[in-house]
Tab-separated table of C-alpha atoms in Angstrom:
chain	number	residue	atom	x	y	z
A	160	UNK	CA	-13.556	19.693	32.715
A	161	UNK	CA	-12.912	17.199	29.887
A	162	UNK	CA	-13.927	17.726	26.571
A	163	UNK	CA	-15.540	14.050	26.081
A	164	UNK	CA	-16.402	10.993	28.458
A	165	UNK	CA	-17.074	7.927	26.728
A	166	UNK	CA	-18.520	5.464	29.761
A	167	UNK	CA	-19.748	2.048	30.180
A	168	UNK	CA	-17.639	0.809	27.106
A	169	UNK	CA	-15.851	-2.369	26.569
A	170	UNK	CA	-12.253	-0.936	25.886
A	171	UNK	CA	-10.246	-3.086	23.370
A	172	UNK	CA	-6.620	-0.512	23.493
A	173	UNK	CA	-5.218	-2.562	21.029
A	174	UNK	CA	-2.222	-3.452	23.502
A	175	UNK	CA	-3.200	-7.555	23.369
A	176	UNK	CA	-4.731	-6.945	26.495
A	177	UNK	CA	-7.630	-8.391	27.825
A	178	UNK	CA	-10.684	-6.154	26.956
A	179	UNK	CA	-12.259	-4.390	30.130
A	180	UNK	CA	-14.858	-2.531	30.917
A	181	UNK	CA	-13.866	1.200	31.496
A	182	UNK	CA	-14.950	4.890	30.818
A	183	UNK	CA	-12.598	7.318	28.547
A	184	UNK	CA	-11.843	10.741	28.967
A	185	UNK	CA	-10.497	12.910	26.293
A	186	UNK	CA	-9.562	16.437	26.655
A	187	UNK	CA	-7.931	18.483	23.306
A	188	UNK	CA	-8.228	15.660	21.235
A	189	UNK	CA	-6.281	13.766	23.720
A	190	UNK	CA	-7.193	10.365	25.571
A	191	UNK	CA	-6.531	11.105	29.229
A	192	UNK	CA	-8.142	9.040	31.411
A	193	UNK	CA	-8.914	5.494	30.711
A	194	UNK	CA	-10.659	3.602	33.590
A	195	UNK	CA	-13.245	5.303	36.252
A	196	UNK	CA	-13.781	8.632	35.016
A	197	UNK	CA	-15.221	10.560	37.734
A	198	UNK	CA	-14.709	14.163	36.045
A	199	UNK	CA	-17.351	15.852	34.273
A	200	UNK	CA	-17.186	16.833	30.415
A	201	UNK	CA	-19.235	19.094	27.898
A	202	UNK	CA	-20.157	15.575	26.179
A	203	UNK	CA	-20.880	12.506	27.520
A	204	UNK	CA	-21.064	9.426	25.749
A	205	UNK	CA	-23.212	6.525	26.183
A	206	UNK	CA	-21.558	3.463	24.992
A	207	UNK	CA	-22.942	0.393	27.003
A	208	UNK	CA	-22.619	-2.706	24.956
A	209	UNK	CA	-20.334	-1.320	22.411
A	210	UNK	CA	-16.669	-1.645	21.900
A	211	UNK	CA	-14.696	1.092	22.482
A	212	UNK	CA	-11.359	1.037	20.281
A	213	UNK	CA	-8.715	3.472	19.019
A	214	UNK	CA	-9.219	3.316	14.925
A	215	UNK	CA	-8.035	1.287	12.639
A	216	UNK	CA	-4.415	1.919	10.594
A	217	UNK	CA	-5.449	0.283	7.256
A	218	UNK	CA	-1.456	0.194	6.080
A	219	UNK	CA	-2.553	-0.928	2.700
A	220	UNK	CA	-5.226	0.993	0.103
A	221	UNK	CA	-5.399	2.534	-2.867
A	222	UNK	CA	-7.484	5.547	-2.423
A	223	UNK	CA	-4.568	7.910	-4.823
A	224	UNK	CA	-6.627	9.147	-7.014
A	225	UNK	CA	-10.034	8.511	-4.955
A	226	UNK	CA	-9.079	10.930	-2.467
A	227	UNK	CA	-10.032	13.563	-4.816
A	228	UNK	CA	-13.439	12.949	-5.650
A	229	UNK	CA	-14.351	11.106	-2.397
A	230	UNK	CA	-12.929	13.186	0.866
A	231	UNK	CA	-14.202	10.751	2.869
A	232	UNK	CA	-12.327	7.849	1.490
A	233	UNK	CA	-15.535	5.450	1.747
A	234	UNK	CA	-16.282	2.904	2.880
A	235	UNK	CA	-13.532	2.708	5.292
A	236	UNK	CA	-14.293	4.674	7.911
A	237	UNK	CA	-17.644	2.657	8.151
A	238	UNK	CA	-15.062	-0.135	9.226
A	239	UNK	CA	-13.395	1.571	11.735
A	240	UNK	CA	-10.776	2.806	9.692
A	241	UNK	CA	-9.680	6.108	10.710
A	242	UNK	CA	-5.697	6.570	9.299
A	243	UNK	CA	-5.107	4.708	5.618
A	244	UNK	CA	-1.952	4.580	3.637
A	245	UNK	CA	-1.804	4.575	-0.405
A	246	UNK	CA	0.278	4.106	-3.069
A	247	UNK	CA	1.313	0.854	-2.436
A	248	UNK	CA	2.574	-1.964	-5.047
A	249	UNK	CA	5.001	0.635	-6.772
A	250	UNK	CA	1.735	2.114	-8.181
A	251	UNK	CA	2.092	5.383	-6.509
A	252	UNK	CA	0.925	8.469	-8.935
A	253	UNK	CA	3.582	10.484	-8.030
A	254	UNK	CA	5.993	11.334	-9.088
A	255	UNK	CA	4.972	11.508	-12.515
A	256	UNK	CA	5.645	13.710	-15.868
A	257	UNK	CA	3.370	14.141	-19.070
A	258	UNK	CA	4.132	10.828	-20.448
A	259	UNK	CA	4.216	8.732	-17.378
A	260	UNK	CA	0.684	9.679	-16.225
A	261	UNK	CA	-1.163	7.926	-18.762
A	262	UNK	CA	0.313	4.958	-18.481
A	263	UNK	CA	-0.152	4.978	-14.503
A	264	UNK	CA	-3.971	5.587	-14.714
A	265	UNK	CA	-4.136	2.562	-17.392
A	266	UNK	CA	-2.406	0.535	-15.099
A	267	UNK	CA	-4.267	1.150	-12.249
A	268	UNK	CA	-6.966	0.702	-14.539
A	269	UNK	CA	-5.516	-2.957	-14.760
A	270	UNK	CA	-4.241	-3.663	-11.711
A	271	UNK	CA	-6.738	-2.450	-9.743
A	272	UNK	CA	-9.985	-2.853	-11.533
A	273	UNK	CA	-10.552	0.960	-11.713
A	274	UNK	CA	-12.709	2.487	-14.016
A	275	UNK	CA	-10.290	4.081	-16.152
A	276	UNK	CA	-13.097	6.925	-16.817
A	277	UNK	CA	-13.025	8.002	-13.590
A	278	UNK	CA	-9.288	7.986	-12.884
A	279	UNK	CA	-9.127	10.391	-16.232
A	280	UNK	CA	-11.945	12.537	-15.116
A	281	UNK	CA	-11.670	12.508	-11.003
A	282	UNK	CA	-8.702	14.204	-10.833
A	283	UNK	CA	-6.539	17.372	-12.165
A	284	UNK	CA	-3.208	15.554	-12.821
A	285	UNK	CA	-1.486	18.684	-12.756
A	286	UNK	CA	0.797	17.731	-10.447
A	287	UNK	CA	4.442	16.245	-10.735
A	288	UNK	CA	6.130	15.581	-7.692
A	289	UNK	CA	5.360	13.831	-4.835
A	290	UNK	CA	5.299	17.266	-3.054
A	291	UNK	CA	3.028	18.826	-5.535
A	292	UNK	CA	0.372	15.824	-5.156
A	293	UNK	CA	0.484	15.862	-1.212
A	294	UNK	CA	-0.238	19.878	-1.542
A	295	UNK	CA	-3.293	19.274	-3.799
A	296	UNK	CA	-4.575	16.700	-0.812
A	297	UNK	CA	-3.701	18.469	1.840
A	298	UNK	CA	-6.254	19.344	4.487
A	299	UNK	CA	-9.153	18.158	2.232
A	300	UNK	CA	-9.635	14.443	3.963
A	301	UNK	CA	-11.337	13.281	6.515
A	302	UNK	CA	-8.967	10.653	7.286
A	303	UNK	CA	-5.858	10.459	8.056
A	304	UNK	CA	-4.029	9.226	5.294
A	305	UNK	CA	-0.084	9.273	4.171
A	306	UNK	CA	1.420	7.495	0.733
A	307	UNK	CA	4.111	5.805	-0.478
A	308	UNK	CA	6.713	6.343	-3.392
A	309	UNK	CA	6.259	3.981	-5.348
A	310	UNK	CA	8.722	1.886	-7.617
A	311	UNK	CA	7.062	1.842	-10.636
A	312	UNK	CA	6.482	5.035	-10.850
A	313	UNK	CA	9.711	6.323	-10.442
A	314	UNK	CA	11.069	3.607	-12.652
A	315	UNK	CA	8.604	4.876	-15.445
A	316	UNK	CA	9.807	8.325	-14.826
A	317	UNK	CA	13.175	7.642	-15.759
A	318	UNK	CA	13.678	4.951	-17.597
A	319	UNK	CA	10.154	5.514	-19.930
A	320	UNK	CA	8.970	2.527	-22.148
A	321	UNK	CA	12.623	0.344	-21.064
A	322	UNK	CA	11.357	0.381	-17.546
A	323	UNK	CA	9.347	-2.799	-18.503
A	324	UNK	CA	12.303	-4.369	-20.605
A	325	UNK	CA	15.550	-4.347	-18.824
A	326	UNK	CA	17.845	-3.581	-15.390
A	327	UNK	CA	18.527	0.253	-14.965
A	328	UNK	CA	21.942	1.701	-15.316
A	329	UNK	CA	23.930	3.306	-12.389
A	330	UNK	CA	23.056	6.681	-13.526
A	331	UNK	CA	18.842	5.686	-14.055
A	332	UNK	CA	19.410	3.791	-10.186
A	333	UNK	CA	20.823	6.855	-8.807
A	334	UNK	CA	17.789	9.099	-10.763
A	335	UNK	CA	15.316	6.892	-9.374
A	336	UNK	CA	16.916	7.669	-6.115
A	337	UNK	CA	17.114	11.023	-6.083
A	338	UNK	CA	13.207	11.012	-7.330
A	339	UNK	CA	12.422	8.630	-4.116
A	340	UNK	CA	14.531	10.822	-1.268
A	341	UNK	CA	12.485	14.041	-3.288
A	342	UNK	CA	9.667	11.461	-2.313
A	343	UNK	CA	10.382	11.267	0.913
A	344	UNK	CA	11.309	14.447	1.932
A	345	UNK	CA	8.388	15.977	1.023
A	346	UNK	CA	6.219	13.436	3.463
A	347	UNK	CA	6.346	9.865	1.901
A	348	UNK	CA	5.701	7.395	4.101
A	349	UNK	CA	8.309	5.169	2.305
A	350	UNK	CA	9.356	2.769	-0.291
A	351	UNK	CA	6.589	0.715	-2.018
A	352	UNK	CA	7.657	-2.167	-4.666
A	353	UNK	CA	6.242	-5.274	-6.149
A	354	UNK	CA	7.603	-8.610	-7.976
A	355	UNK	CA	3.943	-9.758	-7.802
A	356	UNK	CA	3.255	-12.088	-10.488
A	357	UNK	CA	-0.539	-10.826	-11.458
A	358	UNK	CA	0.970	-7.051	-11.501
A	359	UNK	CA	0.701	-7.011	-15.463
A	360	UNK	CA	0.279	-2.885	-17.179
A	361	UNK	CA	-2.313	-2.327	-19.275
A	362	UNK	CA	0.044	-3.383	-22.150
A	363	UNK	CA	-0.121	-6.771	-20.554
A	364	UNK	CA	3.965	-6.632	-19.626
A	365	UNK	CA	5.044	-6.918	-16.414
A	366	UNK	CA	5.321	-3.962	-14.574
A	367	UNK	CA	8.314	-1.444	-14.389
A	368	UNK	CA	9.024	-2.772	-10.901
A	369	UNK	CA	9.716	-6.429	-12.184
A	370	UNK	CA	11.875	-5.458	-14.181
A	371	UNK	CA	14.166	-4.152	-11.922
A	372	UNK	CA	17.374	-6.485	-10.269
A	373	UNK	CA	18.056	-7.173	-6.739
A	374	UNK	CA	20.577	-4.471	-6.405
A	375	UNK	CA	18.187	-2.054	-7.442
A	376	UNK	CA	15.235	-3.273	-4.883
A	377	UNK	CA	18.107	-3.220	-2.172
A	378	UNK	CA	19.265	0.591	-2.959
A	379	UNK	CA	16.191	1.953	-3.296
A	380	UNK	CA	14.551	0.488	-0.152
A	381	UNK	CA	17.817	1.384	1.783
A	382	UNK	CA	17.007	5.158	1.289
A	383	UNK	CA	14.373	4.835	3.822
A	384	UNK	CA	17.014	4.265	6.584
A	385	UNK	CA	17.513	8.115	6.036
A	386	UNK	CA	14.299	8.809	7.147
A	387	UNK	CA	12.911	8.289	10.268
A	388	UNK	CA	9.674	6.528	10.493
A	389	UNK	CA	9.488	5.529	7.051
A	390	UNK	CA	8.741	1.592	5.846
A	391	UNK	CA	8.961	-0.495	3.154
A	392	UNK	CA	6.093	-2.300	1.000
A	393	UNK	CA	6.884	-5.425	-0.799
A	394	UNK	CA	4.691	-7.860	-3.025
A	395	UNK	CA	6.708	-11.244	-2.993
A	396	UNK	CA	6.202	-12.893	-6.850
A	397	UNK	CA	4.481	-15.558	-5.090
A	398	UNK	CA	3.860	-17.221	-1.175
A	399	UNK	CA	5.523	-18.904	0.066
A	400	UNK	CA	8.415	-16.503	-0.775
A	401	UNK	CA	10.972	-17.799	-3.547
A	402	UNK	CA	14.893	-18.045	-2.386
A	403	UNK	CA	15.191	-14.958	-4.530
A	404	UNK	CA	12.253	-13.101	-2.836
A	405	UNK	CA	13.301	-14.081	0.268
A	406	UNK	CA	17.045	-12.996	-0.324
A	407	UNK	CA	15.422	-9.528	-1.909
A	408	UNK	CA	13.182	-8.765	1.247
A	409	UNK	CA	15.768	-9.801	4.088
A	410	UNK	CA	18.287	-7.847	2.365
A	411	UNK	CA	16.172	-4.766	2.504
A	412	UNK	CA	14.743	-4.250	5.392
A	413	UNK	CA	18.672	-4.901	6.948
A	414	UNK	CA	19.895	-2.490	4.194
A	415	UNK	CA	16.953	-0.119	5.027
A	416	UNK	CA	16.438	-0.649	8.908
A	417	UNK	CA	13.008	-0.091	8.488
A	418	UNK	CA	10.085	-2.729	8.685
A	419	UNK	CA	8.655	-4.450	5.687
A	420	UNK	CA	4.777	-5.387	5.220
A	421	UNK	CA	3.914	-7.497	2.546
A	422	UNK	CA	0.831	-8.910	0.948
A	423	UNK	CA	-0.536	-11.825	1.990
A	424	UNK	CA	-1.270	-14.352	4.701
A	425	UNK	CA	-4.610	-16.000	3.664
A	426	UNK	CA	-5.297	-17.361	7.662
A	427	UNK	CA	-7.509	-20.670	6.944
A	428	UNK	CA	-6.515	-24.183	8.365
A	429	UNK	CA	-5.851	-25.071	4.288
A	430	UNK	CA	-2.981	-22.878	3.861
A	431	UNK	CA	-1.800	-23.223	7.555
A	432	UNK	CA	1.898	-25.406	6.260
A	433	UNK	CA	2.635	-23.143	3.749
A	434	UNK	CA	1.360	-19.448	5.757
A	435	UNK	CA	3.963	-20.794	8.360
A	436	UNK	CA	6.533	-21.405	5.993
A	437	UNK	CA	5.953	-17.665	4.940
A	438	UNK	CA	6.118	-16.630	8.418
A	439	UNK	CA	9.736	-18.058	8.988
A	440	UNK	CA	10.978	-15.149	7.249
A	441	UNK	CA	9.963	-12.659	9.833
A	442	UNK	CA	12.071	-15.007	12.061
A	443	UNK	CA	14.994	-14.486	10.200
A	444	UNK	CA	14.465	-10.825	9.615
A	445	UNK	CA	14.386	-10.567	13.483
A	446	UNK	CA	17.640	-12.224	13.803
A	447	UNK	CA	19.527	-10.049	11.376
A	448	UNK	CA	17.853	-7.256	12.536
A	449	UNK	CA	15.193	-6.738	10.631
A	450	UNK	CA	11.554	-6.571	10.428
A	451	UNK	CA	9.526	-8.449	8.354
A	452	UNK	CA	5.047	-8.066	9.072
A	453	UNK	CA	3.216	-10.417	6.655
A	454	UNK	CA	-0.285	-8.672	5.960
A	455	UNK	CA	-3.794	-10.890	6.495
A	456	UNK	CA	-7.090	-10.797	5.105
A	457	UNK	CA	-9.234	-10.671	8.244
A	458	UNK	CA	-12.246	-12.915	6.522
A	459	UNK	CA	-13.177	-15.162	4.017
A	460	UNK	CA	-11.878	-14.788	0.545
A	461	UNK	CA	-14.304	-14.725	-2.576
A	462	UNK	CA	-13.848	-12.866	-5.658
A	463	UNK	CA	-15.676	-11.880	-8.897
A	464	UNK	CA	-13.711	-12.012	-12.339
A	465	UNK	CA	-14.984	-10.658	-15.695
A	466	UNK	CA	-13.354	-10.534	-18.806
A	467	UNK	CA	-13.114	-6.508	-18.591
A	468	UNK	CA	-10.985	-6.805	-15.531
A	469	UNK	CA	-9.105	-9.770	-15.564
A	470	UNK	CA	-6.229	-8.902	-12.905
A	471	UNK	CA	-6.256	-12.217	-11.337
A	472	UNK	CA	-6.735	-14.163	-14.910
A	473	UNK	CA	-3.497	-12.728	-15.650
A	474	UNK	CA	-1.768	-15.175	-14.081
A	475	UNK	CA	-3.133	-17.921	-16.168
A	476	UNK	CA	-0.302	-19.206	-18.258
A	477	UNK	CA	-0.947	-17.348	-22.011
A	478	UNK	CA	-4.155	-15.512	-21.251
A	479	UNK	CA	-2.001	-12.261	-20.115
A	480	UNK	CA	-1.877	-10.370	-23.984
A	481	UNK	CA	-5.504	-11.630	-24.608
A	482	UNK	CA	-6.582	-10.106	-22.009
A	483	UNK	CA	-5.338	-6.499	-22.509
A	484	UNK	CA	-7.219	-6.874	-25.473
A	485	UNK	CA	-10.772	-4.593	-26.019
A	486	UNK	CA	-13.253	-6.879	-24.748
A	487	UNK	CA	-15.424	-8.034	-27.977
A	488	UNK	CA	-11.744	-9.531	-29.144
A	489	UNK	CA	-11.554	-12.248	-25.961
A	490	UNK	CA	-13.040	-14.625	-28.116
C-alpha cells in the first residue's frame, strides 16, 4: 500500500517534457509510480485541474537571518518553493567575529533593504563559524534550505576595515581560504561573490568583495572543486558582462569545475540583443569546460525606491555618500 496517490493531475516533472495527465504514487517520502496508479494508499489525493510539480529550487534568497524568526521562510513556499539557498552576493553572515557582525547586518541593511531593527533583534548572533550558524538552524525550517560562504564576509573577517580599500596579501588570500574550506566543510553549498556595481556597505564604499583582484576571485572559487556538489555565485559589475567580468567568471568555474549562476537575465523583447550577448558566455564556458547558468526574473520588473533605502539609487553617479546619510540630511 502506498503512502499517498495524487490522481487526475497534470504532471509538469520538470524534465522539458510535455506535461501529461497522470496519477503519482509516493511511498516513504518517495515518488514511485508516476502514470496509472492502480494501487491503493492511506491518502488519496484529488487533484483534477491542478498542476502537479516537484517544488521549486529557488537558488537565490536571502532568508540568513530570516530563518530565525520566520521557520517558514514566507512567502515562498506559497510559490511553490520548497528548497531555497542563502547567503548569496558575498553577504553570507557567517563566518563572522565581534567586529565583523555589525557591519554585515548594516550592510544587509543596505543592500538588501532590511530593517536593520529586525536583523539586530531577530537573531542571537552568537555564532562564529559557518558550522556554528548551520547548528543554530538546524532542524528548525520547514524548507529545505542550504547557504553559501560568502566573499565578503570572509574578506571582512580577515582583512577588517582594508577589506574595502585594497587587494589582500598571500597570507590574508590563503586566511580567507582556509575560512571558506572551514565553510564548506561544515555544509556550504559553495562560493558566493559579487563585483555588482549597486553592492555599496552601509558606509557607502564598495563592498569587501570589490575590492578584491582577479587572482583572488579565481582561488577562492577554485576551492569548490574540492567539494563535491558545491557551486559558485557571481554578480557580474554590470550585463552584458565586461572583458574583465567575463575573463573573472570563465576563469572560475574552469579553475573551480563547478557551475556558476549569476544575476540577471531580464527576458523582455527590449533587452533581447544585449541578454544574448550575455548568454554567449555560457557558450564559451561549455567549451572550456565550464558551466556558466545566467539567472531570470520570471515576470515583469517594477520597483519602489525611497530615500531610506536607496540600493538601486546607488548607482547614480555621486548620490552613493548622500545616501548613507540619516535621512532628514538627503536634502
Amino acid at each position: 500500500m502506498l503512502d499517498v496517490v495524487i490522481r487526475g493531475g497534470e504532471v509538469v516533472d520538470g524534465t522539458g517534457s510535455a506535461r501529461r495527465q497522470a496519477d503519482v504514487g509516493i511511498l516513504d517520502g518517495q515518488v514511485v509510480q508516476v502514470g496509472e496508479v492502480t494501487d491503493s494508499a492511506r491518502r488519496t489525493i484529488d487533484a483534477e485541474g491542478k498542476i502537479v510539480a516537484p517544488g521549486f529550487i529557488d537558488v537565490h534568497t536571502h532568508y540568513d537571518i530570516q530563518a530565525f524568526w520566520d521557520p517558514l521562510l514566507s512567502p515562498s513556499p506559497l510559490h511553490g518553493v520548497t528548497t531555497v539557498l542563502g547567503g548569496n552576493c558575498g553577504f553570507s553572515v557567517a563566518p563572522i567575529d565581534s567586529e565583523s557582525s555589525d557591519y554585515m547586518m548594516r550592510t544587509l541593511a543596505r543592500v538588501e533593504g532590511m530593517p536593520l531593527e529586525a536583523l539586530e533583534s531577530g537573531a542571537p548572533w552568537d555564532w562564529k563559524s559557518t558550522a556554528e550558524y548551520l547548528d543554530a538552524l538546524d532542524g528548525t525550517l520547514a524548507l529545505n534550505a542550504g547557504f553559501m560562504v560568502g566573499h565578503t564576509a570572509i574578506r571582512r573577517v580577515v582583512m577588517g576595515e582594508d577589506a574595502t580599500t585594497r587587494f589582500s596579501t598571500p597570507d590574508e588570500l590563503e586566511a580567507m581560504a582556509t575560512l571558506l574550506r572551514q565553510g564548506l566543510r561544515a555544509g556550504g553549498m559553495g562560493f558566493s561573490t559579487s563585483r555588482g556595481r549597486a553592492h555599496q556597505d552601509a558606509n557607502g564604499d564598495a563592498v569587501p568583495s570589490r575590492h578584491a583582484s582577479a587572482e583572488e576571485f579565481v582561488a577562492l572559487a577554485a576551492i569548490c572543486r574540492d567539494y563535491p556538489g558545491t557551486s559558485i555565485e557571481f554578480i557580474p559589475h554590470h550585463s552584458p558582462f565586461s572583458d574583465e567580468d567575463r575573463d573573472i567568471a570563465l576563469s572560475m568555474t574552469v579553475a573551480a569545475q563547478r557551475p556558476i549562476n549569476w544575476n540577471l537575465i531580464i527576458a523582455n523583447a527590449a533587452n533581447l540583443d544585449s541578454d544574448l550577448l550575455a548568454l554567449e558566455l555560457s557558450d564559451e564556458a561549455a567549451a572550456r569546460g565550464g558551466k556558466i547558468v545566467a539567472l531570470a526574473i520570471p515576470m515583469d520588473v517594477s520597483g519602489r525606491l525611497t530615500f531610506a533605502t536607496g540600493f538601486a539609487l546607488d548607482m547614480i553617479p555621486g548620490w552613493t555618500k548622500n545616501m548613507v546619510k540619516p535621512a532628514p540630511e538627503h536634502v
